[in-house]
């Protein structure tokens, strides 16, 4: 299975509710899921999101 990753850096000024809304929005409308969340010493949240890469297969029809 192949994954696509995206990294977000959210400032410490964002409340927990705002961060939750941002992540829910990305999940519902982009198909992303949370892979990793780290809070640094500076208070910034470093979020790694992932989603499956779906490859389309070429289909040949006999005609």
Coordinates of C-alpha atoms in Angstrom, one line a residue:
X1 CA 0.0 0.0 0.0
X2 CA 1.3 3.4 -0.9
X3 CA 0.8 6.6 1.2
X4 CA 1.0 10.3 0.5
X5 CA 2.2 12.5 3.4
X6 CA 1.6 16.1 4.2
X7 CA 3.2 18.1 7.1
X8 CA 1.5 21.0 8.8
X9 CA 3.1 23.3 11.4
X10 CA 0.5 25.0 13.6
X11 CA 1.5 27.9 15.9
X12 CA 1.1 27.6 19.6
X13 CA -1.4 30.5 19.6
X14 CA -4.0 28.1 18.1
X15 CA -6.2 26.6 20.7
X16 CA -6.9 22.9 20.9
X17 CA -10.4 23.5 19.5
X18 CA -9.0 25.3 16.4
X19 CA -6.4 22.6 15.8
X20 CA -9.2 20.0 16.0
X21 CA -11.3 21.9 13.5
X22 CA -8.4 22.2 11.1
X23 CA -7.7 18.4 11.3
X24 CA -11.3 17.4 11.0
X25 CA -11.7 19.7 7.9
X26 CA -8.6 18.0 6.3
X27 CA -10.0 14.6 7.1
X28 CA -13.5 15.1 5.8
X29 CA -12.7 17.0 2.7
X30 CA -9.3 15.7 1.7
X31 CA -9.3 12.1 2.9
X32 CA -6.4 12.6 5.2
X33 CA -5.8 10.8 8.5
X34 CA -3.5 11.6 11.4
X35 CA -0.2 9.8 11.2
X36 CA 1.8 11.8 13.8
X37 CA 1.5 14.8 16.1
X38 CA 4.3 16.3 18.0
X39 CA 4.4 19.4 20.2
X40 CA 7.8 21.0 20.2
X41 CA 9.5 22.9 23.0
X42 CA 8.5 26.1 21.3
X43 CA 4.8 25.1 21.6
X44 CA 4.3 24.6 17.8
X45 CA 2.4 21.5 16.8
X46 CA 4.0 19.5 14.0
X47 CA 1.3 17.3 12.4
X48 CA 1.9 14.7 9.7
X49 CA -1.1 13.6 7.8
X50 CA -1.4 10.6 5.4
X51 CA -3.8 9.2 2.8
X52 CA -3.8 6.2 0.6
X53 CA -2.7 6.6 -3.0
X54 CA -5.3 4.9 -5.1
X55 CA -3.9 3.9 -8.6
X56 CA -6.3 3.4 -11.4
X57 CA -5.7 0.4 -13.5
X58 CA -6.0 0.5 -17.3
X59 CA -8.8 -1.7 -18.5
X60 CA -8.9 -3.0 -22.1
X61 CA -12.2 -3.9 -23.6
X62 CA -12.2 -6.4 -26.5
X63 CA -14.3 -4.9 -29.3

